[in-house]
Structure formats: structure tokens, C-alpha cells
Amino acid sequence: MFDKFQHFLAYGSTDQETLRTLTSQYSGLMVPGTIAAYQAEGTRGFVLTLSAAVDAPYAIDPRMPLFQYLNSELKKSHISLARVLGILDAVEAQGFMTREAWSKDRVSSVAKAWVEFNTNYTNVGSKAFEKYARRLKRELPQDDAKSPTWILAPYLMLANDDLETFRINQELWDQACAHADEAGVRARMVRVIATDQPETLVSTSKKIDETDLIIWIDDLDEVSPTNVDRLGSYARAVRTVAESGKRLFALYGGYFAVTLGSVGLKGASHGIGFSEHRNHVELRSSGGAPARYYVQRLHRYLPVDLASELWRRDSSLVESYYPGYLSRDPAELEYHELMKLSVNARQDEIFRSQALTPSDHVADLRATFASYREDLSRVRLTEGLRSRISSNMAHLLAWASALDSASP
């Protein structure tokens, strides 16, 4: 898939302005299957006009783990996706897809439906296409619209190295490839490995032949210092799998994923303003990103009120340093300005990380923690503010420790 680290953004309908104006600041789009199915015409109109205007790849995530657990309150977007996949009958009857529901016929029909959804994705009404082309302020031939660059095969979350789930995933992959072969798009198929633990990523990768893999480690909250051991396992797993000759792209990831470029990760996707990790049991949650301020120096989001209080005392505590950044009180930024700042900062982080080794990252993270703590000590803060910002720094040392464990 990729030779260097790629920066993908997850598409959301509230993100269109940011995506239109910052096309040079990201590599491609990851479109959630729920949005592609439910907001079908609008999503196609936007994504297809963007594909016609910009040479950037995109793919649609089938989000099958959404249907692995009992869901008594299916949202309209879930129903739409289930209908696309041809599983609405089973989901409405049981509330989820039981293991017994995955018969060979069901696996084949789901795989076929998903391949067809992808191969037919350029079929959009001319009015919808023209509407979004006008928003791009471009005259675009509809024939220039591109199909998804890759077709992500349907997949389930693999927990505890469960053999039955692995079998279903293998059959979904085999059937998707077979139907893609019939449609002449076999080369676009990409396999997804979604696992509960990093160690399962390693064991699963050994069982399959595919070189290009999209990976998702469940609920891997990068900024939670309690995850230091899990983050270390993740870094070591990425290194091990990459050294075996496979190329990995993370379906979710924040700045820690960027640092994993030094051990072989080839890219990561994240939402604009959020969704740097995801719990598959709570995959049903949806909506736009909350208004938060990305602090490039800390490589994380802070609540706008906290970032504003820090800026007023010492703006260097929250200022970004990407080209073109203008220092302003975070409280004065509008929602889309906050979103654009986060995308610009992430792209700059990726650029600055290109030549760094794991040891370089470890040293940088520890130095950043020390310098930030020193700068804070010189600023007059209430105990409440000092406590709030201190709790938002510990991840730097956790990341350093995790990366150190994966260093040669």
C-alpha cells in the first residue's frame, strides 16, 4: 500500500469544510461504512468530487464489529449499513449477528454485497455531483470520479485469539477476494486485522499470507498513562510484524501511532478532532467531534477552557509550531478553526518524525516532558489548573517507555 507514513482522515459530514480547504495536509480519506450507507447521496457527492479534484486515495470501512454484540437501539445509520451488507433480517431478529448466523451462504452474500457496494460507488446523481463540485469551486467531469482505491474486506473483531472468529474472518476474506476477482478488482482488496490485544496481531499475522494489512487494536487509548504496558506491546508487535515483511496501516491512531513509523507502521487514520482510538463494543456511538484544542507540544487535545487559561498566562504552553500558525487565544477560535489547527499540527508532526528513530522519539518525548514541566513551574496557576494540566502530561513518559521497549 505505502512506502512512507500516510496521514488519513476519517470522513464525517461536519468535516467537509476542513477537508475541502486542507487537501495538502492529509494523504487520503477513510469513510465509515455507516455514513457511506446512511448519508449515501451526500457522502458520495462529496467524496467523489474530491476524488475527481485531488489525487488522494480513499477507502470505506465496513465496520462489521458494530453487529457483533446485542444492540437493542439500532440507529438509522446502522440499519442502512446492515441493509447494504444484506444482514438486516438477522440483525433485526437477534439484535446482532450470532456466530451461528455466519453460514457459508451468509458469508458469501455479505462479501458479494460489500464488493458490489464498493465497485458501484461512483454511481451518483449528476445533481449531487455538481452540487459538491460547486463547493470545491471547480468544474469537474463526473467521469473523473474514482472508485475506492482499496476495498476493505468485511471483518470481525478477534478477541482472545478465538479460532471460530478467525475462521469467519478467513472465510469473509476468501469470499470477498473471490467476488472481487469476478469483478476484476482483486488487486484492490485489503485485509483488516482487528484484535483485542497487540499480541493477537502478531499471532494472526503469522497465519495469513497477505503483505498489506490494515490493523485495529481495540480501545487503545494512547493518552491514558495506564496503557503504558499495552502501548509497549503494540510497539513491539508492529515492529515484529513489519520485520516479517508485512506493511501495516492503523485504522485508528494519534501521535503515538506517528512515532510507530520508526518501527515500521506505514500510516494511520483518525477523525478530525477525535477518534484516535475506538472501543469496538461502543462502535455504535456517533456524531461530530467535540470542540477541543490540539496542543502540538503535548501531542494531545485539551479542553478549550484549559488551553485558553494556559495561553493567557504563557502562550508558549499551547502554541503550535507548524508553518503558518497564528497564535490566538483558543477560546476565540471557531469550531472549524479548531479542527483545521489539529489537522495542520498532525501533518507537521508526521513531517518532523520522518527521519527519527525510536531512540530519537524516546529522547524527544522525555525532553518535552521536562521542558514543559519547567515552563509550568514559572507560571502562576491555581492549584486546580495546575492539577488539570499535570494530568495531561503523563502520557509523554508513557509513550517514551513504550517506545523504549521496542527499540533495537
C-alpha positions in Angstrom: 0.0 0.0 0.0 2.5 2.6 1.1 6.3 3.2 1.3 6.2 6.1 3.7 3.9 7.1 6.6 0.5 8.2 5.4 -1.9 10.6 7.1 -5.6 9.6 6.6 -8.6 11.4 7.9 -11.9 9.7 8.8 -14.7 11.4 6.9 -17.7 13.0 8.7 -20.4 15.2 7.3 -19.3 18.0 9.7 -15.8 17.8 8.3 -16.4 18.9 4.7 -15.1 22.4 5.1 -11.9 21.2 6.7 -11.4 18.5 4.1 -12.0 20.9 1.2 -9.6 23.6 2.4 -6.7 21.4 3.7 -6.3 18.9 0.9 -2.5 19.3 1.0 -2.4 18.4 4.7 -3.6 14.8 4.5 -2.9 11.8 2.3 -6.4 10.2 1.9 -9.8 9.5 3.4 -11.3 6.7 5.4 -15.1 6.7 5.1 -17.1 5.0 7.8 -19.5 2.4 6.3 -22.3 3.8 8.4 -22.0 7.2 6.9 -21.5 5.9 3.4 -24.7 3.8 3.7 -26.9 6.3 5.6 -25.9 9.7 4.2 -25.5 7.9 0.9 -26.1 10.7 -1.7 -24.3 13.5 0.1 -21.3 11.3 1.1 -20.9 10.0 -2.5 -21.2 13.6 -3.8 -18.5 14.9 -1.6 -16.1 12.0 -1.7 -16.4 11.5 -5.5 -16.0 15.2 -6.3 -12.9 15.3 -4.0 -11.6 12.2 -5.8 -12.0 13.9 -9.1 -10.3 17.0 -8.0 -7.4 15.7 -5.8 -5.1 12.7 -6.4 -5.8 11.3 -2.9 -6.8 7.7 -2.2 -9.9 6.7 -0.2 -11.5 3.6 1.2 -14.7 2.6 3.0 -14.6 0.9 6.4 -17.3 -1.9 6.6 -17.4 -1.6 10.4 -18.6 -5.1 10.9 -17.8 -5.2 14.6 -20.8 -3.0 15.1 -23.0 -6.1 14.7 -21.1 -8.5 16.9 -22.9 -7.6 20.1 -26.5 -7.2 21.1 -27.8 -3.8 20.1 -31.3 -3.1 21.2 -31.3 0.5 19.9 -30.1 0.3 16.3 -29.6 3.8 14.8 -30.8 4.6 11.3 -27.2 4.5 10.1 -26.7 1.0 11.5 -29.9 -0.2 9.8 -28.7 1.4 6.5 -25.3 -0.4 6.7 -27.0 -3.7 7.7 -29.2 -3.3 4.6 -26.1 -2.7 2.4 -24.4 -5.8 3.8 -27.6 -7.9 3.5 -27.8 -8.8 7.2 -30.7 -6.6 8.2 -33.0 -9.6 8.7 -30.7 -11.3 11.1 -29.8 -8.1 13.0 -33.5 -7.1 13.4 -34.4 -10.6 14.6 -31.5 -11.1 17.0 -30.2 -7.6 17.7 -26.8 -8.7 16.4 -25.1 -11.3 14.2 -24.7 -14.5 16.2 -21.9 -16.9 15.3 -24.5 -19.4 14.1 -25.7 -16.7 11.6 -22.4 -16.9 9.7 -23.3 -19.8 7.4 -21.3 -20.2 4.3 -24.1 -18.7 2.2 -24.3 -15.7 4.6 -20.6 -15.2 4.4 -20.7 -15.3 0.6 -23.6 -13.0 0.3 -22.1 -10.4 2.7 -18.8 -10.5 0.9 -20.5 -10.1 -2.5 -22.7 -7.2 -1.3 -19.8 -5.3 0.1 -17.7 -5.8 -3.0 -20.6 -4.6 -5.2 -21.2 -1.6 -2.9 -17.6 -0.5 -3.5 -17.4 -1.2 -7.2 -20.7 0.7 -7.8 -19.7 3.6 -5.6 -19.2 6.0 -8.5 -22.9 5.8 -9.3 -24.2 9.1 -8.1 -26.7 11.5 -9.4 -25.4 14.3 -11.5 -27.1 16.9 -9.3 -25.3 15.7 -6.2 -22.0 15.6 -8.0 -22.5 19.1 -9.5 -23.5 20.5 -6.1 -20.3 19.4 -4.4 -18.2 20.3 -7.4 -19.5 23.9 -7.0 -18.5 23.9 -3.3 -15.0 23.0 -4.5 -15.3 25.9 -6.9 -14.2 23.5 -9.7 -15.7 22.4 -13.0 -15.2 18.6 -12.7 -16.2 16.0 -15.3 -18.1 13.3 -13.4 -16.2 10.7 -15.4 -13.1 11.7 -13.4 -14.7 10.4 -10.2 -12.7 7.5 -8.8 -13.8 4.3 -7.2 -12.4 3.4 -3.7 -8.7 2.9 -4.0 -8.9 -0.2 -1.8 -11.8 -2.4 -0.8 -11.5 -3.3 2.9 -12.8 -6.9 3.3 -15.6 -7.4 5.9 -14.1 -8.3 9.2 -15.0 -9.1 12.9 -13.1 -8.1 16.0 -10.9 -11.1 17.1 -10.8 -11.4 20.8 -8.7 -13.9 22.8 -7.3 -15.4 19.6 -10.7 -17.1 19.2 -10.4 -19.8 16.5 -14.1 -19.5 15.4 -13.9 -15.8 14.8 -10.6 -16.3 12.9 -12.4 -18.9 10.8 -15.2 -16.5 10.0 -12.8 -13.7 9.2 -10.8 -16.0 6.9 -14.0 -17.1 5.0 -15.1 -13.4 4.7 -11.7 -12.6 3.2 -11.7 -15.6 0.9 -15.2 -14.9 -0.4 -14.6 -11.2 -0.8 -11.5 -11.9 -2.9 -13.4 -14.4 -5.0 -16.2 -11.9 -5.7 -13.6 -9.2 -6.3 -11.8 -11.5 -8.8 -15.0 -11.9 -10.7 -15.5 -8.2 -10.8 -11.9 -7.6 -11.9 -10.9 -5.7 -8.8 -9.0 -8.4 -6.9 -5.8 -6.2 -6.7 -7.8 -3.6 -4.7 -8.6 -6.0 -1.8 -7.0 -5.3 1.5 -7.3 -7.3 4.7 -8.2 -5.9 8.1 -6.9 -7.4 11.3 -8.9 -6.1 14.2 -7.8 -7.6 17.6 -8.3 -7.0 21.3 -4.6 -7.3 22.1 -1.4 -6.4 20.3 -0.1 -10.0 20.9 -3.0 -11.3 18.8 -1.9 -9.1 16.0 1.4 -11.0 15.9 -0.1 -14.5 16.1 -2.8 -13.7 13.5 -0.3 -12.2 11.0 1.6 -15.4 11.1 -1.4 -17.4 9.9 -2.1 -15.3 6.8 -0.1 -14.6 3.6 -1.2 -11.1 2.8 1.5 -8.4 2.9 -0.6 -5.3 3.2 -2.7 -5.1 6.3 -4.9 -2.6 8.0 -4.8 -3.0 11.7 -7.0 -2.0 14.7 -6.1 -2.7 18.3 -9.3 -2.4 20.3 -9.7 0.5 22.7 -6.1 1.5 22.6 -6.3 5.0 24.2 -2.9 6.4 23.6 -3.1 9.2 26.1 -4.1 7.1 29.1 -1.0 6.5 31.2 -2.5 3.3 32.5 -2.0 1.9 29.0 1.8 2.0 29.1 2.3 -1.8 29.1 -0.3 -2.2 26.3 1.3 0.6 24.2 4.7 -1.1 24.7 3.2 -4.4 23.5 1.7 -2.6 20.5 5.0 -1.0 19.5 6.8 -4.4 19.8 4.0 -6.1 17.8 4.2 -3.5 15.0 8.0 -3.9 14.8 7.8 -7.7 14.8 5.1 -7.9 12.1 6.8 -5.2 10.0 10.2 -7.0 10.2 8.4 -10.1 8.9 7.8 -8.3 5.6 4.3 -7.0 6.1 3.2 -3.4 5.7 0.8 -2.1 8.3 -1.6 0.8 8.4 -3.5 1.7 11.6 -7.3 2.2 11.3 -7.1 4.4 14.4 -4.1 6.3 15.8 -2.8 9.6 17.3 0.7 10.9 17.8 1.9 7.6 19.3 1.0 5.9 16.0 3.1 8.6 14.3 6.1 7.6 16.4 5.5 4.0 15.4 6.6 5.0 11.9 10.0 4.5 13.3 9.3 0.8 13.9 7.5 0.1 10.6 4.0 1.4 10.7 3.1 2.9 7.3 0.3 5.2 8.3 -2.7 5.9 10.4 -6.2 7.3 10.2 -8.0 9.4 12.7 -11.1 11.6 12.9 -10.9 15.3 12.7 -10.8 16.5 16.3 -11.3 13.0 17.8 -11.4 9.2 17.1 -7.7 8.4 17.6 -8.8 5.2 19.2 -12.0 3.2 19.4 -13.7 0.6 21.6 -15.5 -1.8 19.3 -18.2 -2.5 21.8 -19.1 1.2 21.7 -18.7 1.5 18.0 -22.4 2.4 17.8 -21.5 5.8 19.3 -21.5 8.5 16.6 -21.6 12.3 16.0 -19.2 15.1 15.3 -16.1 15.8 17.2 -16.3 17.9 20.4 -14.7 21.4 20.3 -11.2 20.8 21.7 -7.8 22.5 21.2 -4.9 20.4 20.0 -1.6 21.2 21.7 1.2 20.2 19.4 3.8 20.5 22.1 1.9 17.9 24.2 0.7 15.9 21.1 -2.8 15.8 22.5 -6.1 17.6 22.8 -7.0 19.8 25.8 -10.4 21.3 26.7 -10.7 24.7 25.2 -11.2 26.4 28.5 -8.0 24.9 29.9 -6.0 25.7 26.8 -7.3 29.3 27.0 -6.3 29.7 30.6 -2.8 28.5 29.8 -2.5 30.7 26.7 -3.4 33.8 28.8 -0.6 33.0 31.3 2.1 31.8 28.8 1.0 31.3 25.2 4.1 29.1 24.5 2.4 26.4 26.6 -0.2 25.7 24.0 1.1 27.3 20.8 1.6 25.1 17.7 4.7 25.4 15.5 3.6 24.2 12.1 4.2 26.6 9.2 1.6 29.4 9.0 0.4 29.0 12.6 -1.0 32.2 14.1 -1.1 32.5 17.9 -4.6 33.2 19.2 -6.5 32.6 22.4 -8.0 29.2 21.9 -11.3 30.5 23.3 -11.6 32.8 20.3 -11.3 30.1 17.7 -14.4 28.9 15.9 -15.2 25.2 15.7 -13.8 24.7 12.2 -10.7 26.7 13.1 -10.0 24.2 16.0 -10.5 21.3 13.6 -8.1 22.8 11.0 -5.5 23.5 13.6 -5.5 19.8 14.7 -5.0 18.6 11.1 -2.2 21.1 10.3 -0.5 20.2 13.6 -0.7 16.4 12.9 0.7 16.8 9.4 3.6 18.8 10.7 4.2 16.1 13.4 4.4 13.5 10.7 6.8 15.6 8.6 9.1 16.2 11.6 9.1 12.5 12.5 10.1 11.1 9.2 13.8 10.6 9.9 13.5 9.8 13.7 14.5 6.5 15.2 12.7 5.0 18.2 15.6 6.3 20.4 15.2 9.8 18.9 11.5 9.7 19.8 12.2 8.5 23.3 14.7 11.3 23.9 12.4 13.9 22.4 9.4 12.8 24.5 11.3 12.9 27.7 12.9 16.2 26.9 9.4 17.6 26.1 8.0 16.5 29.4 10.9 18.0 31.3 10.8 21.3 29.5 7.0 21.6 29.8 7.2 20.9 33.5 9.9 23.5 33.8 7.9 26.1 31.9 4.8 25.4 34.1 6.8 25.9 37.2 7.4 29.5 36.2 3.8 30.3 35.6 1.3 31.3 38.3 -1.5 28.9 38.3 -4.3 28.0 40.7 -4.0 24.5 42.2 -6.9 23.4 40.2 -5.4 24.5 36.9 -2.0 23.0 37.8 -3.6 19.7 38.7 -5.6 19.7 35.4 -2.6 20.3 33.2 -0.3 18.0 35.1 -2.7 15.1 34.5 -2.5 15.8 30.8 1.3 15.4 30.6 1.9 11.9 31.9 1.3 10.3 28.5 4.6 11.7 27.3 6.6 9.5 29.6 4.3 6.5 29.0 5.0 6.8 25.3 8.7 7.1 25.9 8.7 4.0 28.0 6.6 2.1 25.4 8.9 3.1 22.5 12.0 2.3 24.6 10.8 -1.3 25.0 10.6 -1.6 21.2 14.0 0.0 20.5 16.6 -2.3 18.9 
